[in-house]
């Protein structure tokens, strides 16, 4: 979930969409069925190959900054970074187009809250497209908002969650959307995601930027950051690396 401000929207269709979205309720874009089958995943970790850009090696947040620039104010301790409530999202200083990303995450061992309120964070690919991070071990929520989902767009193929307090991973193959000169969409974003080594998104096509309320839609952009969400829950991350792929 992330509020996206449209500051200079010149395209009529976009502003009409945005206006239509404002009249919708968040519940209207929740999809509760089918419920992905629960499976027990295996190993979660993959160490970085030699050509990867290391985004977080457990020592510091040098590769990251706050949403509006300035230092990233999350906690770094014991080789992990942890969300500090109200510190805001953090984003990579470097921007990316197509890439392979590995990131490990852990929801709190102490279970608090339910549904979207339990261990919620998110990995925003290119800032706008949320791959949900959530504790969905015995925690029902809408299927298109659970861990492994592209929030409110794509239900994961299975529920491959580990227990709260255990480290989990995402491996993402991301193909950025492309746009025409007039701002219209040329080709949509595509993604393949493995959660704990298990395929949860198989070369899916996204329909636009993640919206908490209303339907997703595209707005032209180029290379963008990886953003991690502050949803107020103390979710941790470690071993984050990325391999930028050929960019046109
Ligand atoms: Mg989230």
JSON list of C-alpha atoms and ligand atoms in Angstrom, two decimals:
[
{"chain": "A", "resi": 1, "resn": "UNK", "atom": "CA", "xyz": [0.00, 0.00, 0.00]},
{"chain": "A", "resi": 2, "resn": "UNK", "atom": "CA", "xyz": [1.37, 3.35, -0.92]},
{"chain": "A", "resi": 3, "resn": "UNK", "atom": "CA", "xyz": [-0.28, 6.64, -1.74]},
{"chain": "A", "resi": 4, "resn": "UNK", "atom": "CA", "xyz": [0.75, 7.87, -5.11]},
{"chain": "A", "resi": 5, "resn": "UNK", "atom": "CA", "xyz": [0.33, 11.57, -5.73]},
{"chain": "A", "resi": 6, "resn": "UNK", "atom": "CA", "xyz": [-0.43, 12.55, -9.26]},
{"chain": "A", "resi": 7, "resn": "UNK", "atom": "CA", "xyz": [1.05, 16.00, -9.46]},
{"chain": "A", "resi": 8, "resn": "UNK", "atom": "CA", "xyz": [1.07, 16.84, -13.13]},
{"chain": "A", "resi": 9, "resn": "UNK", "atom": "CA", "xyz": [-1.37, 14.51, -14.73]},
{"chain": "A", "resi": 10, "resn": "UNK", "atom": "CA", "xyz": [-1.90, 15.71, -18.24]},
{"chain": "A", "resi": 11, "resn": "UNK", "atom": "CA", "xyz": [-3.49, 12.57, -19.61]},
{"chain": "A", "resi": 12, "resn": "UNK", "atom": "CA", "xyz": [-7.25, 12.77, -19.39]},
{"chain": "A", "resi": 13, "resn": "UNK", "atom": "CA", "xyz": [-7.73, 9.02, -19.17]},
{"chain": "A", "resi": 14, "resn": "UNK", "atom": "CA", "xyz": [-5.32, 8.85, -16.24]},
{"chain": "A", "resi": 15, "resn": "UNK", "atom": "CA", "xyz": [-7.04, 11.60, -14.30]},
{"chain": "A", "resi": 16, "resn": "UNK", "atom": "CA", "xyz": [-10.43, 10.03, -15.01]},
{"chain": "A", "resi": 17, "resn": "UNK", "atom": "CA", "xyz": [-9.11, 6.73, -13.66]},
{"chain": "A", "resi": 18, "resn": "UNK", "atom": "CA", "xyz": [-7.66, 8.39, -10.61]},
{"chain": "A", "resi": 19, "resn": "UNK", "atom": "CA", "xyz": [-10.95, 10.18, -9.97]},
{"chain": "A", "resi": 20, "resn": "UNK", "atom": "CA", "xyz": [-12.89, 6.98, -10.37]},
{"chain": "A", "resi": 21, "resn": "UNK", "atom": "CA", "xyz": [-10.50, 5.33, -7.89]},
{"chain": "A", "resi": 22, "resn": "UNK", "atom": "CA", "xyz": [-11.22, 8.02, -5.32]},
{"chain": "A", "resi": 23, "resn": "UNK", "atom": "CA", "xyz": [-14.86, 7.01, -5.35]},
{"chain": "A", "resi": 24, "resn": "UNK", "atom": "CA", "xyz": [-14.08, 3.37, -4.60]},
{"chain": "A", "resi": 25, "resn": "UNK", "atom": "CA", "xyz": [-13.65, 1.67, -1.22]},
{"chain": "A", "resi": 26, "resn": "UNK", "atom": "CA", "xyz": [-10.50, -0.34, -0.35]},
{"chain": "A", "resi": 27, "resn": "UNK", "atom": "CA", "xyz": [-12.62, -3.50, 0.06]},
{"chain": "A", "resi": 28, "resn": "UNK", "atom": "CA", "xyz": [-13.77, -3.36, -3.57]},
{"chain": "A", "resi": 29, "resn": "UNK", "atom": "CA", "xyz": [-10.37, -4.52, -4.82]},
{"chain": "A", "resi": 30, "resn": "UNK", "atom": "CA", "xyz": [-9.89, -7.31, -2.25]},
{"chain": "A", "resi": 31, "resn": "UNK", "atom": "CA", "xyz": [-10.10, -10.81, -3.75]},
{"chain": "A", "resi": 32, "resn": "UNK", "atom": "CA", "xyz": [-10.61, -13.55, -1.12]},
{"chain": "A", "resi": 33, "resn": "UNK", "atom": "CA", "xyz": [-10.94, -16.63, -3.36]},
{"chain": "A", "resi": 34, "resn": "UNK", "atom": "CA", "xyz": [-9.27, -18.86, -4.32]},
{"chain": "A", "resi": 35, "resn": "UNK", "atom": "CA", "xyz": [-7.15, -19.36, -1.21]},
{"chain": "A", "resi": 36, "resn": "UNK", "atom": "CA", "xyz": [-3.63, -20.48, -2.22]},
{"chain": "A", "resi": 37, "resn": "UNK", "atom": "CA", "xyz": [-2.77, -23.96, -0.99]},
{"chain": "A", "resi": 38, "resn": "UNK", "atom": "CA", "xyz": [-0.40, -24.02, 1.99]},
{"chain": "A", "resi": 39, "resn": "UNK", "atom": "CA", "xyz": [2.90, -25.83, 1.43]},
{"chain": "A", "resi": 40, "resn": "UNK", "atom": "CA", "xyz": [6.08, -26.17, 3.49]},
{"chain": "A", "resi": 41, "resn": "UNK", "atom": "CA", "xyz": [9.02, -24.53, 1.73]},
{"chain": "A", "resi": 42, "resn": "UNK", "atom": "CA", "xyz": [12.67, -25.60, 1.95]},
{"chain": "A", "resi": 43, "resn": "UNK", "atom": "CA", "xyz": [15.76, -23.43, 1.98]},
{"chain": "A", "resi": 44, "resn": "UNK", "atom": "CA", "xyz": [15.44, -19.66, 1.71]},
{"chain": "A", "resi": 45, "resn": "UNK", "atom": "CA", "xyz": [18.91, -18.24, 1.27]},
{"chain": "A", "resi": 46, "resn": "UNK", "atom": "CA", "xyz": [21.07, -17.65, -1.80]},
{"chain": "A", "resi": 47, "resn": "UNK", "atom": "CA", "xyz": [24.40, -15.90, -1.42]},
{"chain": "A", "resi": 48, "resn": "UNK", "atom": "CA", "xyz": [25.23, -13.12, -3.89]},
{"chain": "A", "resi": 49, "resn": "UNK", "atom": "CA", "xyz": [27.03, -14.03, -7.13]},
{"chain": "A", "resi": 50, "resn": "UNK", "atom": "CA", "xyz": [30.15, -12.08, -8.12]},
{"chain": "A", "resi": 51, "resn": "UNK", "atom": "CA", "xyz": [28.35, -9.69, -10.49]},
{"chain": "A", "resi": 52, "resn": "UNK", "atom": "CA", "xyz": [25.63, -8.64, -8.06]},
{"chain": "A", "resi": 53, "resn": "UNK", "atom": "CA", "xyz": [25.20, -5.14, -6.66]},
{"chain": "A", "resi": 54, "resn": "UNK", "atom": "CA", "xyz": [25.06, -5.57, -2.89]},
{"chain": "A", "resi": 55, "resn": "UNK", "atom": "CA", "xyz": [22.21, -3.47, -1.53]},
{"chain": "A", "resi": 56, "resn": "UNK", "atom": "CA", "xyz": [22.52, -4.62, 2.07]},
{"chain": "A", "resi": 57, "resn": "UNK", "atom": "CA", "xyz": [25.21, -6.80, 3.59]},
{"chain": "A", "resi": 58, "resn": "UNK", "atom": "CA", "xyz": [24.06, -6.49, 7.19]},
{"chain": "A", "resi": 59, "resn": "UNK", "atom": "CA", "xyz": [26.44, -3.69, 8.15]},
{"chain": "A", "resi": 60, "resn": "UNK", "atom": "CA", "xyz": [24.93, -0.34, 7.18]},
{"chain": "A", "resi": 61, "resn": "UNK", "atom": "CA", "xyz": [22.30, 1.47, 5.11]},
{"chain": "A", "resi": 62, "resn": "UNK", "atom": "CA", "xyz": [24.79, 3.24, 2.84]},
{"chain": "A", "resi": 63, "resn": "UNK", "atom": "CA", "xyz": [22.93, 2.10, -0.29]},
{"chain": "A", "resi": 64, "resn": "UNK", "atom": "CA", "xyz": [19.61, 3.43, 1.04]},
{"chain": "A", "resi": 65, "resn": "UNK", "atom": "CA", "xyz": [17.96, 6.75, 1.76]},
{"chain": "A", "resi": 66, "resn": "UNK", "atom": "CA", "xyz": [14.67, 8.08, 3.13]},
{"chain": "A", "resi": 67, "resn": "UNK", "atom": "CA", "xyz": [11.68, 8.61, 0.85]},
{"chain": "A", "resi": 68, "resn": "UNK", "atom": "CA", "xyz": [12.52, 12.27, 0.32]},
{"chain": "A", "resi": 69, "resn": "UNK", "atom": "CA", "xyz": [16.28, 11.83, 0.46]},
{"chain": "A", "resi": 70, "resn": "UNK", "atom": "CA", "xyz": [18.43, 12.06, 3.59]},
{"chain": "A", "resi": 71, "resn": "UNK", "atom": "CA", "xyz": [19.48, 9.10, 5.70]},
{"chain": "A", "resi": 72, "resn": "UNK", "atom": "CA", "xyz": [17.43, 5.91, 5.93]},
{"chain": "A", "resi": 73, "resn": "UNK", "atom": "CA", "xyz": [16.35, 5.76, 9.57]},
{"chain": "A", "resi": 74, "resn": "UNK", "atom": "CA", "xyz": [15.76, 2.07, 10.08]},
{"chain": "A", "resi": 75, "resn": "UNK", "atom": "CA", "xyz": [17.58, 0.02, 12.74]},
{"chain": "A", "resi": 76, "resn": "UNK", "atom": "CA", "xyz": [20.64, -2.01, 11.78]},
{"chain": "A", "resi": 77, "resn": "UNK", "atom": "CA", "xyz": [21.52, -4.70, 14.30]},
{"chain": "A", "resi": 78, "resn": "UNK", "atom": "CA", "xyz": [22.81, -8.29, 14.24]},
{"chain": "A", "resi": 79, "resn": "UNK", "atom": "CA", "xyz": [23.23, -8.27, 10.47]},
{"chain": "A", "resi": 80, "resn": "UNK", "atom": "CA", "xyz": [19.65, -7.19, 9.73]},
{"chain": "A", "resi": 81, "resn": "UNK", "atom": "CA", "xyz": [17.77, -3.99, 9.13]},
{"chain": "A", "resi": 82, "resn": "UNK", "atom": "CA", "xyz": [14.40, -3.49, 10.80]},
{"chain": "A", "resi": 83, "resn": "UNK", "atom": "CA", "xyz": [11.51, -1.14, 10.12]},
{"chain": "A", "resi": 84, "resn": "UNK", "atom": "CA", "xyz": [11.25, 1.69, 12.64]},
{"chain": "A", "resi": 85, "resn": "UNK", "atom": "CA", "xyz": [7.61, 2.65, 12.94]},
{"chain": "A", "resi": 86, "resn": "UNK", "atom": "CA", "xyz": [6.92, 6.05, 11.39]},
{"chain": "A", "resi": 87, "resn": "UNK", "atom": "CA", "xyz": [10.50, 6.34, 10.06]},
{"chain": "A", "resi": 88, "resn": "UNK", "atom": "CA", "xyz": [8.92, 5.98, 6.64]},
{"chain": "A", "resi": 89, "resn": "UNK", "atom": "CA", "xyz": [9.80, 3.90, 3.63]},
{"chain": "A", "resi": 90, "resn": "UNK", "atom": "CA", "xyz": [13.41, 3.56, 2.56]},
{"chain": "A", "resi": 91, "resn": "UNK", "atom": "CA", "xyz": [14.65, 3.37, -1.02]},
{"chain": "A", "resi": 92, "resn": "UNK", "atom": "CA", "xyz": [17.82, 2.46, -2.84]},
{"chain": "A", "resi": 93, "resn": "UNK", "atom": "CA", "xyz": [19.98, 5.35, -3.98]},
{"chain": "A", "resi": 94, "resn": "UNK", "atom": "CA", "xyz": [20.61, 3.48, -7.21]},
{"chain": "A", "resi": 95, "resn": "UNK", "atom": "CA", "xyz": [17.78, 3.09, -9.71]},
{"chain": "A", "resi": 96, "resn": "UNK", "atom": "CA", "xyz": [16.98, 0.04, -11.78]},
{"chain": "A", "resi": 97, "resn": "UNK", "atom": "CA", "xyz": [15.06, -1.06, -14.81]},
{"chain": "A", "resi": 98, "resn": "UNK", "atom": "CA", "xyz": [15.16, -4.84, -15.50]},
{"chain": "A", "resi": 99, "resn": "UNK", "atom": "CA", "xyz": [16.76, -6.95, -12.80]},
{"chain": "A", "resi": 100, "resn": "UNK", "atom": "CA", "xyz": [17.11, -10.08, -10.74]},
{"chain": "A", "resi": 101, "resn": "UNK", "atom": "CA", "xyz": [16.61, -9.34, -7.04]},
{"chain": "A", "resi": 102, "resn": "UNK", "atom": "CA", "xyz": [17.22, -11.42, -3.93]},
{"chain": "A", "resi": 103, "resn": "UNK", "atom": "CA", "xyz": [15.91, -10.22, -0.58]},
{"chain": "A", "resi": 104, "resn": "UNK", "atom": "CA", "xyz": [15.37, -11.95, 2.74]},
{"chain": "A", "resi": 105, "resn": "UNK", "atom": "CA", "xyz": [12.76, -10.90, 5.24]},
{"chain": "A", "resi": 106, "resn": "UNK", "atom": "CA", "xyz": [11.46, -11.88, 8.66]},
{"chain": "A", "resi": 107, "resn": "UNK", "atom": "CA", "xyz": [8.18, -11.03, 10.33]},
{"chain": "A", "resi": 108, "resn": "UNK", "atom": "CA", "xyz": [8.19, -10.66, 14.14]},
{"chain": "A", "resi": 109, "resn": "UNK", "atom": "CA", "xyz": [8.36, -13.86, 16.22]},
{"chain": "A", "resi": 110, "resn": "UNK", "atom": "CA", "xyz": [5.91, -12.29, 18.60]},
{"chain": "A", "resi": 111, "resn": "UNK", "atom": "CA", "xyz": [2.63, -12.52, 16.72]},
{"chain": "A", "resi": 112, "resn": "UNK", "atom": "CA", "xyz": [0.52, -9.40, 16.96]},
{"chain": "A", "resi": 113, "resn": "UNK", "atom": "CA", "xyz": [-2.50, -8.30, 14.97]},
{"chain": "A", "resi": 114, "resn": "UNK", "atom": "CA", "xyz": [-4.30, -10.14, 12.22]},
{"chain": "A", "resi": 115, "resn": "UNK", "atom": "CA", "xyz": [-4.93, -10.04, 8.49]},
{"chain": "A", "resi": 116, "resn": "UNK", "atom": "CA", "xyz": [-3.06, -7.05, 7.00]},
{"chain": "A", "resi": 117, "resn": "UNK", "atom": "CA", "xyz": [-1.92, -5.93, 10.47]},
{"chain": "A", "resi": 118, "resn": "UNK", "atom": "CA", "xyz": [0.45, -8.85, 11.12]},
{"chain": "A", "resi": 119, "resn": "UNK", "atom": "CA", "xyz": [4.05, -8.40, 9.99]},
{"chain": "A", "resi": 120, "resn": "UNK", "atom": "CA", "xyz": [3.16, -6.14, 7.08]},
{"chain": "A", "resi": 121, "resn": "UNK", "atom": "CA", "xyz": [5.85, -4.57, 4.94]},
{"chain": "A", "resi": 122, "resn": "UNK", "atom": "CA", "xyz": [6.48, -4.72, 1.23]},
{"chain": "A", "resi": 123, "resn": "UNK", "atom": "CA", "xyz": [9.08, -4.70, -1.50]},
{"chain": "A", "resi": 124, "resn": "UNK", "atom": "CA", "xyz": [8.15, -2.07, -4.06]},
{"chain": "A", "resi": 125, "resn": "UNK", "atom": "CA", "xyz": [9.78, -2.96, -7.35]},
{"chain": "A", "resi": 126, "resn": "UNK", "atom": "CA", "xyz": [10.62, 0.22, -9.23]},
{"chain": "A", "resi": 127, "resn": "UNK", "atom": "CA", "xyz": [8.89, 2.15, -6.41]},
{"chain": "A", "resi": 128, "resn": "UNK", "atom": "CA", "xyz": [5.36, 1.55, -7.67]},
{"chain": "A", "resi": 129, "resn": "UNK", "atom": "CA", "xyz": [4.71, -2.19, -7.73]},
{"chain": "A", "resi": 130, "resn": "UNK", "atom": "CA", "xyz": [4.32, -3.88, -4.34]},
{"chain": "A", "resi": 131, "resn": "UNK", "atom": "CA", "xyz": [5.36, -7.44, -3.75]},
{"chain": "A", "resi": 132, "resn": "UNK", "atom": "CA", "xyz": [3.62, -7.97, -0.43]},
{"chain": "A", "resi": 133, "resn": "UNK", "atom": "CA", "xyz": [5.51, -8.91, 2.72]},
{"chain": "A", "resi": 134, "resn": "UNK", "atom": "CA", "xyz": [3.16, -10.24, 5.38]},
{"chain": "A", "resi": 135, "resn": "UNK", "atom": "CA", "xyz": [2.97, -12.95, 8.05]},
{"chain": "A", "resi": 136, "resn": "UNK", "atom": "CA", "xyz": [0.53, -15.36, 6.43]},
{"chain": "A", "resi": 137, "resn": "UNK", "atom": "CA", "xyz": [1.39, -18.36, 8.56]},
{"chain": "A", "resi": 138, "resn": "UNK", "atom": "CA", "xyz": [-2.09, -19.22, 9.85]},
{"chain": "A", "resi": 139, "resn": "UNK", "atom": "CA", "xyz": [-3.23, -15.70, 9.11]},
{"chain": "A", "resi": 140, "resn": "UNK", "atom": "CA", "xyz": [-6.01, -15.33, 6.60]},
{"chain": "A", "resi": 141, "resn": "UNK", "atom": "CA", "xyz": [-6.34, -12.17, 4.60]},
{"chain": "A", "resi": 142, "resn": "UNK", "atom": "CA", "xyz": [-7.57, -11.44, 1.10]},
{"chain": "A", "resi": 143, "resn": "UNK", "atom": "CA", "xyz": [-5.70, -13.71, -1.30]},
{"chain": "A", "resi": 144, "resn": "UNK", "atom": "CA", "xyz": [-4.50, -10.87, -3.50]},
{"chain": "A", "resi": 145, "resn": "UNK", "atom": "CA", "xyz": [-2.99, -9.18, -0.45]},
{"chain": "A", "resi": 146, "resn": "UNK", "atom": "CA", "xyz": [-1.11, -12.05, 1.16]},
{"chain": "A", "resi": 147, "resn": "UNK", "atom": "CA", "xyz": [2.64, -12.74, 1.13]},
{"chain": "A", "resi": 148, "resn": "UNK", "atom": "CA", "xyz": [3.80, -13.56, -2.39]},
{"chain": "A", "resi": 149, "resn": "UNK", "atom": "CA", "xyz": [1.05, -11.49, -3.96]},
{"chain": "A", "resi": 150, "resn": "UNK", "atom": "CA", "xyz": [1.45, -8.44, -6.11]},
{"chain": "A", "resi": 151, "resn": "UNK", "atom": "CA", "xyz": [-0.74, -6.38, -3.86]},
{"chain": "A", "resi": 152, "resn": "UNK", "atom": "CA", "xyz": [-4.32, -6.34, -5.11]},
{"chain": "A", "resi": 153, "resn": "UNK", "atom": "CA", "xyz": [-3.26, -7.64, -8.50]},
{"chain": "A", "resi": 154, "resn": "UNK", "atom": "CA", "xyz": [-1.86, -11.17, -8.48]},
{"chain": "A", "resi": 155, "resn": "UNK", "atom": "CA", "xyz": [-2.66, -13.99, -6.05]},
{"chain": "A", "resi": 156, "resn": "UNK", "atom": "CA", "xyz": [0.39, -16.24, -5.33]},
{"chain": "A", "resi": 157, "resn": "UNK", "atom": "CA", "xyz": [0.30, -19.77, -6.76]},
{"chain": "A", "resi": 158, "resn": "UNK", "atom": "CA", "xyz": [0.79, -21.27, -3.28]},
{"chain": "A", "resi": 159, "resn": "UNK", "atom": "CA", "xyz": [1.24, -20.10, 0.29]},
{"chain": "A", "resi": 160, "resn": "UNK", "atom": "CA", "xyz": [4.95, -20.84, 0.86]},
{"chain": "A", "resi": 161, "resn": "UNK", "atom": "CA", "xyz": [5.26, -18.94, 4.15]},
{"chain": "A", "resi": 162, "resn": "UNK", "atom": "CA", "xyz": [7.57, -19.93, 6.95]},
{"chain": "A", "resi": 163, "resn": "UNK", "atom": "CA", "xyz": [6.71, -19.37, 10.60]},
{"chain": "A", "resi": 164, "resn": "UNK", "atom": "CA", "xyz": [6.85, -15.90, 12.13]},
{"chain": "A", "resi": 165, "resn": "UNK", "atom": "CA", "xyz": [10.37, -15.17, 13.36]},
{"chain": "A", "resi": 166, "resn": "UNK", "atom": "CA", "xyz": [11.97, -17.33, 10.63]},
{"chain": "A", "resi": 167, "resn": "UNK", "atom": "CA", "xyz": [13.89, -15.85, 7.71]},
{"chain": "A", "resi": 168, "resn": "UNK", "atom": "CA", "xyz": [12.23, -16.09, 4.31]},
{"chain": "A", "resi": 169, "resn": "UNK", "atom": "CA", "xyz": [13.28, -14.98, 0.85]},
{"chain": "A", "resi": 170, "resn": "UNK", "atom": "CA", "xyz": [12.06, -13.57, -2.40]},
{"chain": "A", "resi": 171, "resn": "UNK", "atom": "CA", "xyz": [13.86, -14.03, -5.68]},
{"chain": "A", "resi": 172, "resn": "UNK", "atom": "CA", "xyz": [12.40, -11.80, -8.34]},
{"chain": "A", "resi": 173, "resn": "UNK", "atom": "CA", "xyz": [12.97, -11.61, -12.08]},
{"chain": "A", "resi": 174, "resn": "UNK", "atom": "CA", "xyz": [11.65, -8.22, -13.12]},
{"chain": "A", "resi": 175, "resn": "UNK", "atom": "CA", "xyz": [11.04, -6.81, -16.59]},
{"chain": "A", "resi": 176, "resn": "UNK", "atom": "CA", "xyz": [10.19, -3.13, -16.36]},
{"chain": "A", "resi": 177, "resn": "UNK", "atom": "CA", "xyz": [7.24, -1.67, -18.21]},
{"chain": "A", "resi": 178, "resn": "UNK", "atom": "CA", "xyz": [8.04, 0.30, -21.37]},
{"chain": "A", "resi": 179, "resn": "UNK", "atom": "CA", "xyz": [6.25, 3.43, -22.50]},
{"chain": "A", "resi": 180, "resn": "UNK", "atom": "CA", "xyz": [5.71, 5.29, -25.74]},
{"chain": "A", "resi": 181, "resn": "UNK", "atom": "CA", "xyz": [6.79, 8.91, -26.15]},
{"chain": "A", "resi": 182, "resn": "UNK", "atom": "CA", "xyz": [3.23, 10.11, -25.57]},
{"chain": "A", "resi": 183, "resn": "UNK", "atom": "CA", "xyz": [3.21, 8.39, -22.17]},
{"chain": "A", "resi": 184, "resn": "UNK", "atom": "CA", "xyz": [1.01, 5.48, -23.18]},
{"chain": "A", "resi": 185, "resn": "UNK", "atom": "CA", "xyz": [1.97, 1.95, -22.26]},
{"chain": "A", "resi": 186, "resn": "UNK", "atom": "CA", "xyz": [4.07, 0.02, -24.76]},
{"chain": "A", "resi": 187, "resn": "UNK", "atom": "CA", "xyz": [4.60, -3.19, -22.76]},
{"chain": "A", "resi": 188, "resn": "UNK", "atom": "CA", "xyz": [3.51, -3.93, -19.19]},
{"chain": "A", "resi": 189, "resn": "UNK", "atom": "CA", "xyz": [5.78, -4.95, -16.31]},
{"chain": "A", "resi": 190, "resn": "UNK", "atom": "CA", "xyz": [6.37, -8.70, -16.00]},
{"chain": "A", "resi": 191, "resn": "UNK", "atom": "CA", "xyz": [7.54, -10.61, -12.96]},
{"chain": "A", "resi": 192, "resn": "UNK", "atom": "CA", "xyz": [8.51, -14.06, -11.82]},
{"chain": "A", "resi": 193, "resn": "UNK", "atom": "CA", "xyz": [8.82, -14.56, -8.07]},
{"chain": "A", "resi": 194, "resn": "UNK", "atom": "CA", "xyz": [10.08, -17.40, -5.90]},
{"chain": "A", "resi": 195, "resn": "UNK", "atom": "CA", "xyz": [9.28, -17.34, -2.20]},
{"chain": "A", "resi": 196, "resn": "UNK", "atom": "CA", "xyz": [11.65, -19.54, -0.21]},
{"chain": "A", "resi": 197, "resn": "UNK", "atom": "CA", "xyz": [12.69, -21.14, -3.50]},
{"chain": "A", "resi": 198, "resn": "UNK", "atom": "CA", "xyz": [9.09, -21.92, -4.46]},
{"chain": "A", "resi": 199, "resn": "UNK", "atom": "CA", "xyz": [7.47, -20.38, -7.54]},
{"chain": "A", "resi": 200, "resn": "UNK", "atom": "CA", "xyz": [4.66, -18.06, -6.46]},
{"chain": "A", "resi": 201, "resn": "UNK", "atom": "CA", "xyz": [4.39, -15.76, -9.51]},
{"chain": "A", "resi": 202, "resn": "UNK", "atom": "CA", "xyz": [5.06, -17.23, -12.94]},
{"chain": "A", "resi": 203, "resn": "UNK", "atom": "CA", "xyz": [5.90, -14.55, -15.50]},
{"chain": "A", "resi": 204, "resn": "UNK", "atom": "CA", "xyz": [2.82, -12.50, -14.59]},
{"chain": "A", "resi": 205, "resn": "UNK", "atom": "CA", "xyz": [1.84, -9.28, -16.29]},
{"chain": "A", "resi": 206, "resn": "UNK", "atom": "CA", "xyz": [1.01, -6.37, -14.01]},
{"chain": "A", "resi": 207, "resn": "UNK", "atom": "CA", "xyz": [-1.89, -4.07, -14.84]},
{"chain": "A", "resi": 208, "resn": "UNK", "atom": "CA", "xyz": [-0.32, -0.95, -13.35]},
{"chain": "A", "resi": 209, "resn": "UNK", "atom": "CA", "xyz": [0.99, 0.70, -10.22]},
{"chain": "A", "resi": 210, "resn": "UNK", "atom": "CA", "xyz": [-0.14, -0.72, -6.89]},
{"chain": "A", "resi": 211, "resn": "UNK", "atom": "CA", "xyz": [-3.21, 1.01, -5.49]},
{"chain": "A", "resi": 212, "resn": "UNK", "atom": "CA", "xyz": [-4.71, 0.55, -2.03]},
{"chain": "A", "resi": 213, "resn": "UNK", "atom": "CA", "xyz": [-7.94, 2.03, -3.30]},
{"chain": "A", "resi": 214, "resn": "UNK", "atom": "CA", "xyz": [-9.19, 1.52, -6.81]},
{"chain": "A", "resi": 215, "resn": "UNK", "atom": "CA", "xyz": [-7.75, -0.08, -9.88]},
{"chain": "A", "resi": 216, "resn": "UNK", "atom": "CA", "xyz": [-4.07, -0.07, -10.87]},
{"chain": "A", "resi": 217, "resn": "UNK", "atom": "CA", "xyz": [-2.99, 2.03, -13.83]},
{"chain": "A", "resi": 218, "resn": "UNK", "atom": "CA", "xyz": [0.29, 2.90, -15.48]},
{"chain": "A", "resi": 219, "resn": "UNK", "atom": "CA", "xyz": [2.12, 6.19, -15.53]},
{"chain": "A", "resi": 220, "resn": "UNK", "atom": "CA", "xyz": [5.23, 6.61, -17.61]},
{"chain": "A", "resi": 221, "resn": "UNK", "atom": "CA", "xyz": [8.53, 6.23, -15.75]},
{"chain": "A", "resi": 222, "resn": "UNK", "atom": "CA", "xyz": [12.09, 5.13, -16.31]},
{"chain": "A", "resi": 223, "resn": "UNK", "atom": "CA", "xyz": [14.58, 3.48, -13.95]},
{"chain": "A", "resi": 224, "resn": "UNK", "atom": "CA", "xyz": [13.43, 3.59, -10.34]},
{"chain": "A", "resi": 225, "resn": "UNK", "atom": "CA", "xyz": [14.50, 2.51, -6.85]},
{"chain": "A", "resi": 226, "resn": "UNK", "atom": "CA", "xyz": [13.69, -0.53, -4.80]},
{"chain": "A", "resi": 227, "resn": "UNK", "atom": "CA", "xyz": [11.52, 0.67, -1.92]},
{"chain": "A", "resi": 228, "resn": "UNK", "atom": "CA", "xyz": [10.85, -1.11, 1.37]},
{"chain": "A", "resi": 229, "resn": "UNK", "atom": "CA", "xyz": [7.61, -0.30, 3.15]},
{"chain": "A", "resi": 230, "resn": "UNK", "atom": "CA", "xyz": [7.13, 1.00, 6.66]},
{"chain": "A", "resi": 231, "resn": "UNK", "atom": "CA", "xyz": [3.70, -0.36, 7.53]},
{"chain": "A", "resi": 232, "resn": "UNK", "atom": "CA", "xyz": [4.34, 0.15, 11.25]},
{"chain": "A", "resi": 233, "resn": "UNK", "atom": "CA", "xyz": [5.32, -3.47, 11.97]},
{"chain": "A", "resi": 234, "resn": "UNK", "atom": "CA", "xyz": [8.94, -4.34, 12.95]},
{"chain": "A", "resi": 235, "resn": "UNK", "atom": "CA", "xyz": [9.75, -6.49, 9.91]},
{"chain": "A", "resi": 236, "resn": "UNK", "atom": "CA", "xyz": [13.44, -7.19, 9.25]},
{"chain": "A", "resi": 237, "resn": "UNK", "atom": "CA", "xyz": [15.46, -7.60, 6.04]},
{"chain": "A", "resi": 238, "resn": "UNK", "atom": "CA", "xyz": [18.89, -8.95, 5.18]},
{"chain": "A", "resi": 239, "resn": "UNK", "atom": "CA", "xyz": [21.05, -10.29, 2.33]},
{"chain": "A", "resi": 240, "resn": "UNK", "atom": "CA", "xyz": [19.71, -7.96, -0.36]},
{"chain": "A", "resi": 241, "resn": "UNK", "atom": "CA", "xyz": [21.41, -8.04, -3.74]},
{"chain": "A", "resi": 242, "resn": "UNK", "atom": "CA", "xyz": [20.45, -7.22, -7.29]},
{"chain": "A", "resi": 243, "resn": "UNK", "atom": "CA", "xyz": [21.72, -8.00, -10.77]},
{"chain": "A", "resi": 244, "resn": "UNK", "atom": "CA", "xyz": [20.71, -5.31, -13.27]},
{"chain": "A", "resi": 245, "resn": "UNK", "atom": "CA", "xyz": [19.90, -6.93, -16.62]},
{"chain": "A", "resi": 246, "resn": "UNK", "atom": "CA", "xyz": [20.41, -5.58, -20.13]},
{"chain": "A", "resi": 247, "resn": "UNK", "atom": "CA", "xyz": [18.60, -2.29, -20.45]},
{"chain": "A", "resi": 248, "resn": "UNK", "atom": "CA", "xyz": [17.53, -0.78, -23.75]},
{"chain": "B", "resi": 1, "resn": "LIG", "atom": "MG1", "xyz": [2.62, -4.21, 2.51]}
]
